[in-house]
mmCIF file of C-alpha atoms in Angstrom:
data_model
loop_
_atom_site.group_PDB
_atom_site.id
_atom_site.type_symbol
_atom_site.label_atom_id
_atom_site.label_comp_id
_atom_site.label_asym_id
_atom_site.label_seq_id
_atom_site.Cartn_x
_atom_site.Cartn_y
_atom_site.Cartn_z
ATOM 1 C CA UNK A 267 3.134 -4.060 -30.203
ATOM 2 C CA UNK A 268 0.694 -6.763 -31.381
ATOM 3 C CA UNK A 269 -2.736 -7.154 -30.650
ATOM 4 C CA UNK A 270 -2.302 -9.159 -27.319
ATOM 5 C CA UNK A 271 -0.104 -6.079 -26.214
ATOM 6 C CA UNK A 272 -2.168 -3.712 -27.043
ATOM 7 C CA UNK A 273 -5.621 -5.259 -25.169
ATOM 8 C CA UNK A 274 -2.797 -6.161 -21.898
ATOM 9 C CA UNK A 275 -2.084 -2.369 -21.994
ATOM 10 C CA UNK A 276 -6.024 -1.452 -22.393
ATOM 11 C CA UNK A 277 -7.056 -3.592 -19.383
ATOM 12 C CA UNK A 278 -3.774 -2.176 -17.449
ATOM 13 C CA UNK A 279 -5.497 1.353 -18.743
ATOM 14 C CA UNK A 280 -8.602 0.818 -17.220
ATOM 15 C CA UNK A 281 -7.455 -0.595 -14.210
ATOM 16 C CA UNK A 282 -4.936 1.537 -12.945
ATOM 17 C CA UNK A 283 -5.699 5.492 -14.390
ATOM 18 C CA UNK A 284 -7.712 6.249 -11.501
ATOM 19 C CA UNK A 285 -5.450 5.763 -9.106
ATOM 20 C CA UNK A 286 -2.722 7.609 -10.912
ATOM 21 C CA UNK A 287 -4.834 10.269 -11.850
ATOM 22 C CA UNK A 288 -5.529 10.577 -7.630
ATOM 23 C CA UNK A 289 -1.492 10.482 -7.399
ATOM 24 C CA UNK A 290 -1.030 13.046 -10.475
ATOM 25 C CA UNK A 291 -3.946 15.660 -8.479
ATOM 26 C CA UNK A 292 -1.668 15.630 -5.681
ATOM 27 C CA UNK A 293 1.141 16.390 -7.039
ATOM 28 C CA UNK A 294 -0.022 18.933 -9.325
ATOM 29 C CA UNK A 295 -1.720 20.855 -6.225
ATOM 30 C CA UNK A 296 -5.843 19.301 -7.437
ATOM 31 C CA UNK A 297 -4.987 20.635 -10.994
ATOM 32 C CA UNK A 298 -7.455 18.794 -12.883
ATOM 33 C CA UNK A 299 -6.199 19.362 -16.735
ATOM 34 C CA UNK A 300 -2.483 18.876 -15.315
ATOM 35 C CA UNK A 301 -3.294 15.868 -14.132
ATOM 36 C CA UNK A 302 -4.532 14.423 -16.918
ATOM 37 C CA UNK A 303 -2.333 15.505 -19.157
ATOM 38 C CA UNK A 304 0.396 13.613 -16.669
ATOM 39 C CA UNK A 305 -1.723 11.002 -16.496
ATOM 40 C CA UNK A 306 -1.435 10.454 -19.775
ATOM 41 C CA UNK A 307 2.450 11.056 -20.148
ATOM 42 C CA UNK A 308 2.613 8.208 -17.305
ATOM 43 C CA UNK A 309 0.141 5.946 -19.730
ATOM 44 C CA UNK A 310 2.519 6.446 -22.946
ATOM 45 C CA UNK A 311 5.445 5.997 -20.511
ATOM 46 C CA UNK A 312 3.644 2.546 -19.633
ATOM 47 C CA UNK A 313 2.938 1.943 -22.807
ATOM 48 C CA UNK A 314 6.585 2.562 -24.656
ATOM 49 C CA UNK A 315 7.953 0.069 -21.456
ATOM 50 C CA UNK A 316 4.885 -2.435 -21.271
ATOM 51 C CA UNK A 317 7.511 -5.224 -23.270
ATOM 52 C CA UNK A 318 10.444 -4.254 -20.657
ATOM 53 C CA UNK A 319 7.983 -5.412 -17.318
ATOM 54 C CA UNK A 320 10.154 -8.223 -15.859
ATOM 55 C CA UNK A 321 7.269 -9.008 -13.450
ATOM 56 C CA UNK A 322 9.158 -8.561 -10.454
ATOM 57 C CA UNK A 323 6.757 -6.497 -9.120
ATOM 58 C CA UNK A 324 2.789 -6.013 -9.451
ATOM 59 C CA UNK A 325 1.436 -4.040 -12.358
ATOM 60 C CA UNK A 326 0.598 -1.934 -9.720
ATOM 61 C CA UNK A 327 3.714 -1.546 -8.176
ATOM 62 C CA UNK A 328 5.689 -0.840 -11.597
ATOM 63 C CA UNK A 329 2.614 1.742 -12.288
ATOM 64 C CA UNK A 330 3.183 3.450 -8.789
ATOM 65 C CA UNK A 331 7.237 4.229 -9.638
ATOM 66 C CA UNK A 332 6.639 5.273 -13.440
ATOM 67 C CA UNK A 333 4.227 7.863 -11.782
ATOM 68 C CA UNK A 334 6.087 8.838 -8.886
ATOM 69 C CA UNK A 335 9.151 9.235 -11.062
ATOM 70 C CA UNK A 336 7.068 11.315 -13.920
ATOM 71 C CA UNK A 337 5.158 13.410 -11.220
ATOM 72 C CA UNK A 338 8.910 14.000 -9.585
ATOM 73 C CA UNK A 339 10.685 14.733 -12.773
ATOM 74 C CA UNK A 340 7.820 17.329 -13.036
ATOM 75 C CA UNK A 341 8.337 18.926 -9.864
ATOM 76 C CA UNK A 342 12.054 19.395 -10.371
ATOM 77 C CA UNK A 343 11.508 21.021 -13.945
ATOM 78 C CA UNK A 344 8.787 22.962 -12.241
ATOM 79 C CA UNK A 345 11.244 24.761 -9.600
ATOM 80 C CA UNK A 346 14.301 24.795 -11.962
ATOM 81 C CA UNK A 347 11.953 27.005 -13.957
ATOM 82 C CA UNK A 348 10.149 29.052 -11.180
ATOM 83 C CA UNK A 349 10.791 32.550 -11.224
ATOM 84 C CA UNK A 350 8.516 33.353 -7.702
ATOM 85 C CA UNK A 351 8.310 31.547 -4.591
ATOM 86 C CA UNK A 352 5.511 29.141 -3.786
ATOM 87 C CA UNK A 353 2.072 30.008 -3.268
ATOM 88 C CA UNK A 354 0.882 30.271 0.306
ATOM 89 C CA UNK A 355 -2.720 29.481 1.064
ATOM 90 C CA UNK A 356 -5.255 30.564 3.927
ATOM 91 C CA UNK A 357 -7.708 27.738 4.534
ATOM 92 C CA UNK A 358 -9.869 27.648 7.480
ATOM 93 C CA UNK A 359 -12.389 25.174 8.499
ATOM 94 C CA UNK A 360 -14.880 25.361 11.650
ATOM 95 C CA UNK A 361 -15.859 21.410 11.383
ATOM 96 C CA UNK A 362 -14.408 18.292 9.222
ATOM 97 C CA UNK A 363 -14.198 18.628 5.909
ATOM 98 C CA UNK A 364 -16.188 16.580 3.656
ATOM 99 C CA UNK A 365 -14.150 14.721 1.246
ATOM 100 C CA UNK A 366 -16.555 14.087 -1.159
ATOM 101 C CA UNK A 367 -16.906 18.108 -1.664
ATOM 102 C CA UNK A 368 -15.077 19.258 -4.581
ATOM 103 C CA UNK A 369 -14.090 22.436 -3.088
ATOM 104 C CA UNK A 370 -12.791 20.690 -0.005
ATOM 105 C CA UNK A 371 -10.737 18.664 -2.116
ATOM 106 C CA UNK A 372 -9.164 21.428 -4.093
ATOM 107 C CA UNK A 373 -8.575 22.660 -0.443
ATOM 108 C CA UNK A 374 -7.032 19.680 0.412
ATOM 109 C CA UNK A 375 -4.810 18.839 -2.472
ATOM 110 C CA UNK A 376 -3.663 22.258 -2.201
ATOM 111 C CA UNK A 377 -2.641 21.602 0.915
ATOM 112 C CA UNK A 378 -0.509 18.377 0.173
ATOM 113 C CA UNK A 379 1.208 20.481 -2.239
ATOM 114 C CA UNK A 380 2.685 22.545 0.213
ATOM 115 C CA UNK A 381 4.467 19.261 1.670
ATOM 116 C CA UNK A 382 7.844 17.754 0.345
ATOM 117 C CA UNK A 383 7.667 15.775 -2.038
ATOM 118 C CA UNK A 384 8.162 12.772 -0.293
ATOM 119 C CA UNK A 385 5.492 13.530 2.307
ATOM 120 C CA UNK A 386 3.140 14.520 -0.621
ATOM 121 C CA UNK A 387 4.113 11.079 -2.520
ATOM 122 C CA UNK A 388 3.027 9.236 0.815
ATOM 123 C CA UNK A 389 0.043 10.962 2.009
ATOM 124 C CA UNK A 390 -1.493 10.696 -1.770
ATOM 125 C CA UNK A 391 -0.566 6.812 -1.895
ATOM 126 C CA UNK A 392 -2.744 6.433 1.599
ATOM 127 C CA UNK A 393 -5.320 8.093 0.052
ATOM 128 C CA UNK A 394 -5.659 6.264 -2.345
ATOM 129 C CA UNK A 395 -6.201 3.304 -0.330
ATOM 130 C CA UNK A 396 -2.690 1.598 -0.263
ATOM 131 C CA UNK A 397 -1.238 -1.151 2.498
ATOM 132 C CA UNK A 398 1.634 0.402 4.406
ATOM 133 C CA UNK A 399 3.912 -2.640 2.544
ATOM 134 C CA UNK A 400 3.351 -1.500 -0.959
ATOM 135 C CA UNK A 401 4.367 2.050 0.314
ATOM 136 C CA UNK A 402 7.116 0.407 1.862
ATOM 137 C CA UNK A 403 8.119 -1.528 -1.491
ATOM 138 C CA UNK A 404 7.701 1.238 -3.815
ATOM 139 C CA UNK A 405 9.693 4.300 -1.772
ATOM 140 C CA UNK A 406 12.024 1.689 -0.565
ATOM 141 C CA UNK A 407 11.791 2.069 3.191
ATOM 142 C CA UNK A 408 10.876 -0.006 5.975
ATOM 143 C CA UNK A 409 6.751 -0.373 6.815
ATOM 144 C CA UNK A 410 7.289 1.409 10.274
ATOM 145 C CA UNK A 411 8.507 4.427 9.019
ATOM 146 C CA UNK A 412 6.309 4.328 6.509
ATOM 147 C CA UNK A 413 3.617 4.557 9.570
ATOM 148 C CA UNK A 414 6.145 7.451 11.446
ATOM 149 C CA UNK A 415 5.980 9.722 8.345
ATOM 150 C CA UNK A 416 1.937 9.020 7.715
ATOM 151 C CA UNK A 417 1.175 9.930 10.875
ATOM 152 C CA UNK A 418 3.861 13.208 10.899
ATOM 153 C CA UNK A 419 2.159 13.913 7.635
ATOM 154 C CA UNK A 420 -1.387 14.099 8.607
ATOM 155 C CA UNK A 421 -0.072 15.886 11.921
ATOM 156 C CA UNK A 422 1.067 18.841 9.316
ATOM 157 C CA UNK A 423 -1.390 18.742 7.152
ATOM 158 C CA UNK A 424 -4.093 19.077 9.948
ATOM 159 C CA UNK A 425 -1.798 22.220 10.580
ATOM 160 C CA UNK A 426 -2.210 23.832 7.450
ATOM 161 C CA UNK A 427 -5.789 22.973 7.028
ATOM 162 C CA UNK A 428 -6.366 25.115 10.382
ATOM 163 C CA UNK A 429 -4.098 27.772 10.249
ATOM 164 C CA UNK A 430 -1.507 26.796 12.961
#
C-alpha cells in the first residue's frame, strides 16, 4: 500500500475500533484481551481488503460485515472445538443496572453471550448506537423485523438478567 493507503486505513483505524471492539466484547462474552486481539484480526482483515472496497457501502457498513463475519467464524471454530457445554450464569439484580459499572457490564455481556448469535449480533449493534436501517442493510433483513427481534431480544435478556 502507499502512503495515501496507509493514512486512509489510520483514519478508518481511529474511527471505527471502538465500535468494533463494543461488537468483538459481545461476542466474546465482555472478554477484554479476546476482544482485542479480534479486534485486531478484523483491523488486518481491513487492512489486507482496504484496495478491494468498491464503495457500495459506508466504511462503516463494510467494517460492520468484516466483524460480524470474523466474530462468527470465531464462534463456529469455538463450538466445533468445545469439549463441555456452555457456561450458565446466575445474575441477580434488585434495581437497574448501571451501565457505566464495569462489573455490570461484564454481567451484561455475559448475558448477550448466552443469546444466538444472531440475537447477540443485533442487540450489540443497538448498543452501540446504530439506526434500525444500517442493521437492516448489514444482516440483510427488512427494518421491521429488525425492530421485532430488538425488542424479543431485550425481552430475553431482561430474563436472564433476573433469573426468570
Amino acid at each position: 500500500m502507499n502512503k495515501k493507503d496507509t493514512s486512509q486505513f489510520e483514519s478508518i483505524h481511529a474511527q471505527y475500533y471502538q465500535m468494533v471492539l463494543q461488537m468483538c466484547l459481545g461476542f466474546v462474552k465482555g472478554d477484554y484481551d479476546k476482544a482485542r486481539d479480534l479486534s485486531q484480526e478484523i483491523f488486518i482483515k481491513v487492512w489486507t481488503h482496504l484496495d478491494s472496497f468498491k464503495g457500495k457501502s459506508s466504511y462503516k457498513t463494510w467494517i460492520y460485515r468484516i466483524t460480524v463475519n470474523t466474530c462468527l467464524q470465531l464462534i463456529r471454530k469455538e463450538k466445533k472445538n468445545a469439549s463441555l457445554p456452555i457456561e450458565t450464569i446466575s445474575l441477580s439484580y434488585t434495581e437497574e443496572p448501571k451501565i457505566d459499572s464495569p462489573e455490570t457490564n461484564k454481567e451484561l455481556y455475559l448475558a448477550i453471550g448466552q443469546l444466538n448469535e444472531l440475537d447477540r449480533l443485533l442487540i450489540m449493534m443497538v448498543l452501540e448506537g446504530q439506526e434500525y436501517d444500517d442493521i437492516s442493510d448489514v444482516l440483510g433483513i427488512e427494518p421491521t423485523n429488525v425492530r421485532v427481534k430488538i425488542h424479543r431480544i431485550k425481552k430475553r435478556l431482561k430474563k436472564i438478567l433476573n433469573h426468570e
